């Protein structure tokens, strides 16, 4: 089957942009081809340091012929109108069809359009894609108007092995690509993806980004193992280095052991941020080693010695800076660093960082009392939590905030629980991040996030659509994860109704991602006053287990039947049927049994809910299954006697009210 091959060759593309660029190329081209009437079997796209590549396999050689129907004038229209229609369609009167509509008969032209060849379509699609390509940042060069991430030098475009000719801004499509900048040929003729990838491999270019990643991973692990070391895995750095090189070669460098006096995270962050290097640890002790791994883009004649020596010098200078910050920062007490937060604005409408710290300290104390944490430790941790923001180290490496606060606190003899809470108070940062381990850490982390949410809600800076500049959704999810993972009772009654509703929405998203049914979540939230996230979740879990049983499924069906009858009769009568059931008017055994069962179940459910035993509440509701089934089997609700009918409708309302003690069954599907 024919194959389309596209390569867009440019100056170096930032590593972070490559995956998205490859996917955009695939989507834009294949969508345009399909819209033009072509189908294909599969497509693969690749991004690299100097090229993005697309291969579309099994592409039609020609679009299918199509018939276009065009409605003309009525058959009794003036002759000039008919002649004008014939001229516009290129048909004769005998080739037109006559059809009827409400206003009479009219002419219909069926114009057969031959499908265009794939080559014609590709020659339009590819230039259009290049012009519209959505780079996050792009540039113009020379005197042209084309924008690209970096200057675009060449375009490979072949279909079924032959060049698809077109030109854009003086760049003509062809079948010639280039190998590695230093080690490969600068003139490589290609026809299809298979020989394209093979020839580039022979010229020191690995086209597949995943293959580059795995090459780096394997070489790094093997090189470390040979020296009794372990690679400190960093998936983000792996992807970044794979995007910086075309032919990855892993080399090992070293630095002076004296730098190991600096916290290991500082060293790892410094060599990663500045030199894109991987840190290593001793396989036996787990301690950071004074070795590192770098990824070169070429096979050096001297085995990489010159490259490593140059890198060692740069890293020594970077680590010297880090050691300087470490030594200088420790000369100042954290409490003194914290005083400088008064001069730093957190938000124009929310005051300084110092004022925010005071709010967090007060809230952390209240939360600590609620969840059983040491109040004084929580207050101290909150007071010192943001102090490292003004240190030299965090100024250089902002991603180490919190962590450096812990190191400085321990160095100054602060209680380890407090130090750990300083480190953990930002957690969880994302959906895969860990939760603070200690109750003190949890109290400060919750206070930090809740202050952020309360603050921005108070100034009406809420997330809208996809916009969330202050990461408020992440803060809410962090609160939810801490509360649920650690089984914390933390009613949010101190938050406004609007903010509680926001938490409810975030909790729904969180529970859905965990596989919880959306209708059960809605059924519990419909009860209102859901400011206790843990209890809402426990209700959903208990309801889910109940509805997985036969009693649950059958009772749900009975409740829905009762609700449907009520809805119909209430609409017909123009009234509701709430109120007490008249016991003296219960004449059948099944309705008497149902009334007794409802009365008993409601009492048991309310008692179980007061004790927060949701399993017991569901078990009590389950007892209604048999009497509800028997009622519908033996009792006629719409009795001829209006008195009996009204009383039985009230009994149905009592069924609905009883189940509403645990959830709104009308929200449940099934």
XYZ file of C-alpha atoms in Angstrom:
670
model
C 0.000 0.000 0.000
C 1.208 3.556 -0.718
C 2.898 5.490 2.098
C 3.299 9.200 2.764
C 6.599 10.307 4.315
C 7.109 13.832 5.652
C 10.169 15.275 7.373
C 10.384 18.921 8.440
C 14.063 19.667 9.061
C 15.094 22.772 11.020
C 17.549 24.180 13.501
C 17.364 22.725 17.035
C 13.843 22.274 18.416
C 13.468 22.693 22.205
C 13.167 19.246 23.772
C 9.940 20.043 25.597
C 8.187 20.988 22.355
C 9.079 17.871 20.378
C 6.419 15.355 21.544
C 3.547 17.806 21.073
C 4.910 18.942 17.705
C 5.039 15.350 16.441
C 1.464 14.726 17.607
C 0.248 17.997 16.065
C 1.826 17.045 12.733
C 0.104 13.656 12.824
C -3.304 15.057 13.711
C -3.244 18.019 11.331
C -2.098 16.064 8.289
C -4.242 12.957 8.790
C -7.354 15.015 9.603
C -6.867 17.084 6.454
C -6.325 13.967 4.327
C -9.522 12.374 5.632
C -11.483 15.583 5.060
C -10.243 15.546 1.469
C -11.634 12.046 0.957
C -8.587 9.850 1.589
C -8.404 6.990 4.084
C -5.334 5.371 5.627
C -4.373 2.361 7.730
C -2.024 3.887 10.286
C 0.235 6.827 11.097
C 3.334 7.315 13.243
C 5.016 10.569 14.163
C 8.421 11.259 15.715
C 10.066 14.332 17.175
C 13.779 14.986 17.470
C 16.358 17.682 17.964
C 16.285 18.879 14.357
C 13.295 17.225 12.733
C 9.679 16.176 13.122
C 8.652 13.196 11.026
C 5.374 11.639 9.919
C 4.691 8.376 8.138
C 1.139 7.613 6.969
C 0.774 3.989 5.912
C -1.856 2.498 3.604
C -2.959 5.853 2.170
C -5.404 5.825 -0.734
C -3.855 6.764 -4.060
C -6.995 8.646 -5.052
C -10.060 10.073 -3.337
C -13.381 8.471 -4.233
C -15.568 10.053 -6.890
C -18.509 11.978 -5.442
C -21.910 13.050 -6.703
C -22.988 16.567 -5.827
C -26.718 17.353 -5.902
C -27.633 20.909 -6.781
C -31.224 22.142 -6.629
C -32.294 24.275 -9.587
C -35.265 26.451 -10.513
C -38.858 25.221 -10.824
C -39.732 23.587 -14.137
C -42.094 26.476 -14.937
C -39.462 29.100 -14.175
C -38.543 31.697 -16.827
C -36.284 30.295 -19.561
C -33.314 32.577 -18.682
C -33.269 31.185 -15.136
C -33.206 27.619 -16.442
C -30.477 28.415 -18.994
C -28.387 30.093 -16.316
C -28.665 26.991 -14.119
C -27.649 24.740 -17.034
C -24.627 26.937 -17.722
C -23.507 26.851 -14.065
C -23.723 23.046 -13.933
C -22.349 22.302 -17.399
C -25.275 19.941 -18.072
C -27.994 19.826 -20.707
C -31.704 19.954 -19.957
C -32.020 16.240 -20.689
C -29.411 15.453 -17.991
C -31.420 17.135 -15.236
C -33.842 15.275 -12.994
C -37.268 16.549 -12.009
C -38.376 16.264 -8.379
C -41.452 17.306 -6.422
C -41.685 19.450 -3.333
C -44.477 21.312 -1.539
C -44.276 24.216 -3.984
C -44.272 22.100 -7.149
C -41.696 20.475 -9.413
C -38.090 21.632 -9.687
C -34.942 20.655 -11.589
C -32.178 18.720 -9.841
C -28.629 18.499 -11.209
C -26.429 15.585 -10.206
C -22.852 16.585 -10.902
C -20.270 13.835 -10.779
C -16.930 15.006 -9.466
C -13.899 12.841 -9.991
C -11.862 12.292 -6.853
C -8.491 14.002 -6.776
C -5.238 12.077 -6.579
C -3.447 11.773 -3.271
C -0.479 13.665 -4.733
C -2.679 16.675 -5.508
C -4.208 16.613 -2.046
C -0.863 16.175 -0.245
C 0.630 19.086 -2.202
C -2.070 21.307 -0.661
C -2.281 19.765 2.812
C 1.404 19.820 3.780
C 2.128 23.495 2.948
C -1.120 24.501 4.654
C -0.116 22.503 7.753
C 3.312 24.146 7.835
C 1.821 27.631 7.617
C -0.737 26.940 10.362
C 1.506 24.884 12.658
C 0.818 25.820 16.333
C 4.263 26.192 17.914
C 4.115 27.655 21.460
C 6.821 30.064 20.331
C 7.924 30.692 16.775
C 10.152 33.032 14.774
C 10.616 34.560 11.343
C 14.003 34.700 9.659
C 15.404 36.406 6.595
C 12.862 38.347 4.558
C 10.160 35.659 4.508
C 6.864 35.613 6.378
C 6.885 31.929 7.390
C 7.024 31.328 11.127
C 8.626 28.195 12.581
C 10.115 27.262 15.937
C 13.601 27.690 14.453
C 14.626 28.354 10.830
C 13.170 25.635 8.602
C 15.793 24.337 6.156
C 14.341 21.400 4.244
C 11.172 19.423 3.598
C 11.043 15.767 2.654
C 7.685 14.773 1.171
C 7.277 11.525 -0.742
C 4.222 9.478 -1.643
C 4.638 5.899 -2.766
C 8.369 6.576 -2.991
C 8.069 9.606 -5.299
C 8.507 13.287 -4.432
C 5.330 15.311 -3.976
C 6.370 18.663 -5.452
C 5.478 21.961 -3.780
C 7.265 25.051 -2.540
C 6.840 27.233 0.508
C 8.859 30.398 1.165
C 11.563 29.271 -1.257
C 11.896 25.794 0.284
C 11.163 23.083 -2.275
C 9.996 19.666 -1.176
C 12.274 16.778 -2.060
C 13.567 13.385 -0.986
C 16.904 14.424 0.539
C 17.549 14.551 4.284
C 20.630 15.024 6.438
C 22.319 12.795 8.976
C 24.089 13.761 12.197
C 25.510 17.263 12.104
C 29.116 16.047 12.616
C 29.169 12.301 12.008
C 26.631 11.738 9.213
C 26.206 12.469 5.522
C 24.512 15.731 4.617
C 22.891 14.235 1.510
C 20.748 11.147 2.067
C 18.127 10.189 -0.496
C 15.038 8.461 0.909
C 11.789 6.997 -0.431
C 9.800 5.439 2.399
C 9.944 5.472 6.190
C 11.661 2.103 6.432
C 14.678 3.103 4.379
C 14.511 6.636 5.844
C 14.898 5.369 9.428
C 17.527 2.796 8.409
C 19.680 5.273 6.499
C 19.501 7.831 9.305
C 20.508 5.151 11.813
C 23.536 4.460 9.620
C 24.262 8.177 9.741
C 24.064 8.458 13.542
C 20.482 9.669 13.943
C 17.959 7.704 16.018
C 14.570 8.842 14.698
C 12.368 7.233 17.371
C 12.322 9.300 20.584
C 11.359 6.264 22.663
C 14.385 4.397 21.319
C 16.652 7.302 22.305
C 15.151 7.309 25.812
C 15.685 3.578 26.270
C 19.234 3.800 24.912
C 20.091 6.462 27.496
C 18.351 4.524 30.280
C 20.121 1.239 29.455
C 23.581 2.760 28.950
C 23.250 4.836 32.128
C 22.251 1.861 34.260
C 24.980 -0.339 32.819
C 27.677 2.301 33.214
C 26.625 2.963 36.821
C 26.436 -0.761 37.647
C 29.981 -1.307 36.380
C 31.202 1.174 39.019
C 29.095 -0.200 41.880
C 26.659 2.692 41.567
C 22.948 3.173 40.871
C 21.269 5.671 38.603
C 18.906 8.049 40.414
C 15.988 7.688 38.035
C 14.524 10.889 36.610
C 11.970 10.306 33.860
C 11.677 13.986 33.022
C 15.427 14.355 32.584
C 15.522 11.194 30.461
C 12.954 12.648 28.065
C 14.715 16.004 27.990
C 18.167 14.601 27.217
C 16.664 12.321 24.563
C 15.306 15.458 22.909
C 18.679 17.195 22.976
C 20.653 14.563 21.091
C 20.320 12.577 17.876
C 22.897 9.908 18.759
C 22.987 9.472 22.560
C 26.297 8.496 24.154
C 26.386 8.242 27.966
C 29.591 9.273 29.758
C 30.578 9.371 33.436
C 32.094 12.372 35.152
C 33.030 13.203 38.732
C 33.348 16.050 41.225
C 35.304 16.606 44.409
C 34.062 14.612 47.422
C 34.020 17.746 49.566
C 30.844 18.837 47.785
C 29.026 15.871 49.333
C 28.714 17.971 52.485
C 25.952 19.832 50.634
C 22.489 18.172 50.799
C 22.201 15.526 48.060
C 19.039 17.094 46.577
C 20.976 20.320 46.026
C 23.723 18.527 44.115
C 21.253 16.527 42.029
C 19.209 19.647 41.248
C 22.273 21.722 40.393
C 23.775 19.239 37.926
C 20.345 18.557 36.431
C 19.283 22.170 35.945
C 22.600 23.530 34.746
C 24.142 20.611 32.841
C 21.301 18.121 32.238
C 23.267 15.446 34.102
C 22.090 12.456 36.155
C 23.061 11.963 39.791
C 24.304 8.590 41.061
C 24.271 6.871 44.430
C 26.375 4.159 46.019
C 24.615 0.828 45.425
C 25.696 -0.524 48.834
C 24.996 2.481 51.085
C 22.403 4.427 49.102
C 24.416 7.615 49.664
C 24.956 10.130 46.881
C 28.167 9.455 44.954
C 30.620 12.051 43.682
C 30.002 10.762 40.158
C 27.410 11.745 37.594
C 26.334 10.813 34.072
C 26.088 13.109 31.081
C 24.622 12.453 27.635
C 26.809 13.440 24.698
C 25.593 13.823 21.118
C 28.589 12.228 19.429
C 31.153 9.456 19.576
C 34.392 11.233 20.474
C 37.758 9.951 19.245
C 39.244 10.096 22.729
C 36.354 8.168 24.238
C 34.782 11.348 25.590
C 37.659 12.349 27.905
C 37.724 15.934 26.658
C 33.946 16.256 26.943
C 33.971 14.871 30.501
C 36.889 17.105 31.568
C 35.088 20.222 30.328
C 31.873 19.187 32.007
C 33.682 18.468 35.277
C 34.960 22.041 35.348
C 31.523 23.522 34.780
C 29.923 21.298 37.417
C 32.662 22.150 39.933
C 31.846 25.827 39.467
C 28.100 25.204 39.844
C 28.558 23.126 42.975
C 30.851 25.782 44.424
C 27.985 28.241 44.068
C 25.607 25.782 45.729
C 28.026 25.206 48.610
C 28.361 28.956 49.057
C 24.560 29.329 49.373
C 24.431 26.394 51.790
C 27.132 27.857 54.023
C 25.784 31.402 53.940
C 22.127 30.508 54.509
C 22.947 28.522 57.643
C 24.490 31.573 59.281
C 20.983 33.037 59.683
C 18.299 31.488 61.882
C 15.120 30.398 60.126
C 13.113 32.626 62.449
C 15.158 35.613 61.230
C 14.693 34.626 57.597
C 10.940 34.458 58.320
C 10.902 38.105 59.433
C 11.897 39.140 55.899
C 8.624 37.719 54.583
C 6.853 40.875 55.797
C 8.511 42.778 52.957
C 7.389 40.328 50.257
C 3.939 40.706 48.702
C 1.939 37.525 48.402
C -0.897 39.198 46.483
C -1.869 42.838 46.215
C -5.286 42.141 47.761
C -4.150 39.501 50.257
C -1.179 41.213 51.855
C 2.391 40.087 52.425
C 3.861 36.619 52.804
C 4.364 37.470 56.469
C 0.658 38.180 56.945
C -0.171 34.974 55.144
C 2.151 32.995 57.419
C 0.279 34.380 60.432
C -3.028 33.212 58.963
C -1.604 29.781 58.226
C -0.243 29.503 61.768
C -3.638 30.288 63.275
C -5.432 27.870 60.992
C -2.820 25.135 61.506
C -3.424 25.365 65.267
C -7.185 24.890 64.817
C -6.743 22.017 62.382
C -4.179 20.379 64.671
C -6.732 20.374 67.507
C -9.334 18.876 65.171
C -7.191 16.047 63.755
C -5.205 15.254 66.894
C -1.841 16.818 66.042
C 0.533 18.571 68.444
C -0.734 22.156 68.375
C 2.513 23.893 69.371
C 4.557 21.919 66.849
C 2.026 22.729 64.140
C 2.191 26.442 64.993
C 5.999 26.471 64.923
C 6.127 24.543 61.640
C 3.645 26.960 60.059
C 5.645 29.937 61.369
C 8.848 28.636 59.741
C 7.364 26.920 56.675
C 7.897 29.802 54.246
C 11.162 31.115 55.736
C 13.387 29.412 53.153
C 11.725 31.388 50.345
C 14.089 34.277 51.063
C 17.266 32.167 51.330
C 19.965 32.220 48.683
C 19.577 28.518 47.903
C 15.851 28.665 47.188
C 16.397 31.852 45.229
C 18.705 29.829 42.964
C 16.638 26.625 43.005
C 12.960 27.461 43.727
C 11.989 23.796 43.381
C 13.858 23.095 46.648
C 11.534 25.262 48.768
C 10.329 23.400 51.815
C 13.103 20.831 51.488
C 15.780 23.410 52.264
C 13.690 24.696 55.143
C 13.854 21.203 56.643
C 17.640 21.035 56.267
C 18.131 24.463 57.817
C 15.730 23.608 60.646
C 17.541 20.371 61.493
C 20.897 22.152 61.298
C 19.572 24.647 63.871
C 18.276 21.970 66.253
C 14.572 22.327 65.493
C 12.361 19.362 66.437
C 12.459 16.742 63.628
C 8.638 16.606 63.496
C 8.570 20.336 62.846
C 11.372 20.085 60.285
C 9.532 17.318 58.401
C 6.347 19.378 58.428
C 8.241 22.312 56.884
C 9.386 20.013 54.080
C 5.977 18.417 53.553
C 3.622 21.377 53.807
C 3.436 21.826 50.025
C 2.403 18.188 49.557
C 0.732 16.760 47.638
C 1.831 18.926 44.718
C 0.179 16.714 42.089
C -1.940 13.574 41.737
C 1.090 11.276 42.042
C 2.821 13.132 44.873
C 2.919 11.680 48.378
C 0.881 12.837 51.398
C 2.534 14.337 54.522
C 3.221 11.425 56.868
C 2.827 13.072 60.271
C -0.276 14.713 61.737
C 1.752 17.911 62.228
C 2.704 17.920 58.552
C -0.899 17.247 57.559
C -2.167 20.126 59.709
C 0.249 22.637 58.153
C -0.307 21.341 54.613
C -4.073 21.631 55.030
C -3.767 25.114 56.516
C -1.542 26.268 53.662
C -3.985 25.058 50.998
C -7.136 26.190 52.768
C -5.696 29.671 53.326
C -4.943 29.880 49.610
C -8.480 28.824 48.698
C -10.220 31.029 51.272
C -8.055 33.976 50.307
C -8.644 33.861 46.577
C -12.325 33.109 47.064
C -12.602 36.198 49.260
C -11.304 38.424 46.455
C -13.346 36.605 43.796
C -10.326 35.165 41.997
C -11.800 31.751 41.175
C -10.945 29.266 38.433
C -12.903 29.833 35.232
C -13.063 27.246 32.475
C -9.553 26.036 31.752
C -7.965 29.033 33.488
C -6.611 28.488 36.979
C -3.593 30.799 37.391
C -3.288 30.219 41.134
C -3.630 26.408 40.897
C -6.712 26.446 43.121
C -8.010 23.161 41.739
C -4.717 21.561 42.710
C -4.995 23.024 46.230
C -8.518 21.645 46.632
C -7.448 18.230 45.362
C -4.544 18.317 47.829
C -6.966 18.899 50.717
C -9.199 16.080 49.471
C -6.325 13.625 49.135
C -4.962 14.363 52.609
C -8.404 14.064 54.210
C -9.325 10.820 52.440
C -5.921 9.106 52.503
C -5.450 9.797 56.207
C -9.099 9.339 57.260
C -9.324 12.845 58.715
C -12.528 14.395 60.024
C -12.260 18.002 58.904
C -15.665 19.653 58.400
C -15.340 22.637 56.073
C -18.111 24.641 57.710
C -15.739 27.601 58.067
C -15.627 27.844 54.260
C -18.322 29.692 52.380
C -21.080 27.821 50.533
C -19.535 28.646 47.174
C -16.168 27.216 48.202
C -17.787 24.089 49.663
C -19.551 23.613 46.313
C -16.142 23.872 44.640
C -14.810 21.159 46.956
C -17.833 19.047 46.090
C -17.058 19.334 42.386
C -13.390 18.471 42.953
C -14.391 15.492 45.115
C -16.668 14.238 42.348
C -13.778 14.391 39.887
C -11.458 12.638 42.344
C -13.928 9.844 43.099
C -14.749 9.342 39.419
C -11.040 8.963 38.654
C -10.981 6.223 41.294
C -13.778 4.376 39.525
C -16.693 5.508 41.674
C -20.019 5.842 39.838
C -20.949 9.432 39.068
C -24.647 8.818 39.746
C -23.939 7.538 43.258
C -21.817 10.602 43.970
C -24.681 12.828 42.791
C -27.155 10.817 44.874
C -25.186 11.482 48.060
C -24.420 15.131 47.280
C -28.099 15.749 46.601
C -28.713 15.414 50.361
C -27.017 18.805 50.868
C -24.791 20.067 53.733
C -21.886 17.963 52.542
C -18.985 19.763 54.198
C -17.374 16.608 55.605
C -15.457 15.113 52.678
C -14.580 11.886 54.469
C -18.198 11.165 55.406
C -19.413 11.862 51.872
C -16.889 9.370 50.530
C -17.856 6.732 53.077
C -21.522 7.186 52.153
C -20.709 6.714 48.459
C -18.699 3.572 49.193
C -21.446 2.090 51.386
C -24.119 2.915 48.796
C -22.009 1.321 46.057
C -21.627 -1.917 48.031
C -25.359 -1.966 48.832
C -26.418 -1.545 45.192
C -24.130 -4.411 44.168
C -26.370 -6.758 46.183
C -29.673 -8.267 45.016
C -31.496 -6.452 47.831
C -30.007 -3.168 46.682
C -30.895 -3.643 43.010
C -34.449 -4.776 43.760
C -35.083 -2.035 46.304
C -33.812 0.555 43.815
C -36.326 -0.745 41.275
C -39.115 -0.561 43.884
C -38.201 2.962 44.948
C -38.099 4.145 41.342
C -41.497 2.549 40.737
C -42.905 4.325 43.788
C -41.354 7.634 42.695
C -42.721 7.322 39.159
C -46.255 6.614 40.395
C -46.034 9.535 42.800
C -44.743 11.899 40.134
C -47.538 10.998 37.738
C -50.311 11.206 40.340
C -49.016 14.406 41.928
C -48.861 16.074 38.510
C -52.348 14.857 37.656
C -53.811 15.945 40.996
C -51.819 19.155 41.268
C -50.737 18.392 44.830
C -48.121 16.517 46.844
C -48.727 13.475 49.033
C -46.397 14.146 51.901
C -47.685 13.861 55.433
C -48.476 11.059 57.830
C -50.111 7.815 56.811
C -53.473 7.091 58.471
C -52.863 3.728 60.109
C -56.597 3.002 60.505
C -56.999 3.123 56.712
C -54.370 0.435 56.090
C -56.658 -2.529 55.371
C -54.319 -4.976 53.629
C -51.615 -6.953 55.380
C -48.947 -5.947 52.826
C -49.526 -2.227 53.320
C -49.569 -2.620 57.076
C -46.292 -4.586 56.897
C -44.732 -1.955 54.653
C -45.711 0.887 56.971
C -44.250 -0.958 59.958
C -41.058 -1.757 58.032
C -40.626 1.887 56.972
C -41.109 3.145 60.526
C -38.563 0.670 61.894
C -36.091 1.255 59.056
C -36.143 5.046 59.448
C -35.386 4.737 63.156
C -32.552 2.279 62.532
C -31.131 4.364 59.674
C -31.100 7.574 61.700
C -29.464 5.815 64.639
C -26.820 4.310 62.313
C -26.166 7.692 60.663
C -25.718 9.358 64.055
C -23.100 6.711 64.789
C -21.678 7.204 61.277
C -22.117 3.506 60.559
C -23.088 3.726 56.904
C -22.947 -0.014 56.419
C -25.565 -0.438 59.136
C -27.683 2.319 57.560
C -27.678 0.469 54.254
C -28.477 -2.810 56.007
C -31.512 -1.160 57.629
C -32.717 0.204 54.280
C -32.228 -3.254 52.742
C -34.980 -4.595 55.015
C -37.495 -2.627 52.946
C -36.848 -4.747 49.852
C -39.258 -7.603 50.736
C -42.203 -5.505 52.039
C -41.898 -3.110 49.055
C -41.994 -6.045 46.621
C -44.978 -7.579 48.434
C -46.821 -4.243 48.465
C -46.561 -3.752 44.717
C -47.542 -7.364 44.084
C -50.703 -7.404 46.200
C -51.871 -3.807 46.664
C -53.494 -1.498 44.101
C -52.276 2.043 44.733
C -54.886 3.840 42.629
C -57.835 2.319 44.463
C -61.369 3.324 43.458
C -61.834 4.566 46.987
C -60.230 8.035 47.057
C -59.431 7.723 50.753
C -57.481 4.489 50.314
C -55.760 5.913 47.199
C -54.548 9.021 49.039
C -53.305 6.993 51.989
C -51.374 4.616 49.742
C -49.800 7.487 47.829
C -48.612 8.849 51.172
C -47.166 5.412 51.890
C -45.241 5.595 48.601
C -43.987 9.026 49.637
C -42.777 7.478 52.892
C -40.762 4.920 50.885
C -39.108 7.765 49.017
C -38.512 9.716 52.229
C -37.037 6.687 54.012
C -34.475 5.978 51.301
C -33.689 9.704 51.094
C -32.172 9.374 54.551
C -29.145 7.722 52.905
C -29.237 9.043 49.314
C -31.455 10.554 46.648
C -32.432 7.358 44.805
C -33.851 9.384 41.895
C -30.271 10.298 40.943
C -29.231 6.643 40.687
C -29.209 5.023 37.266
C -30.671 1.565 36.727
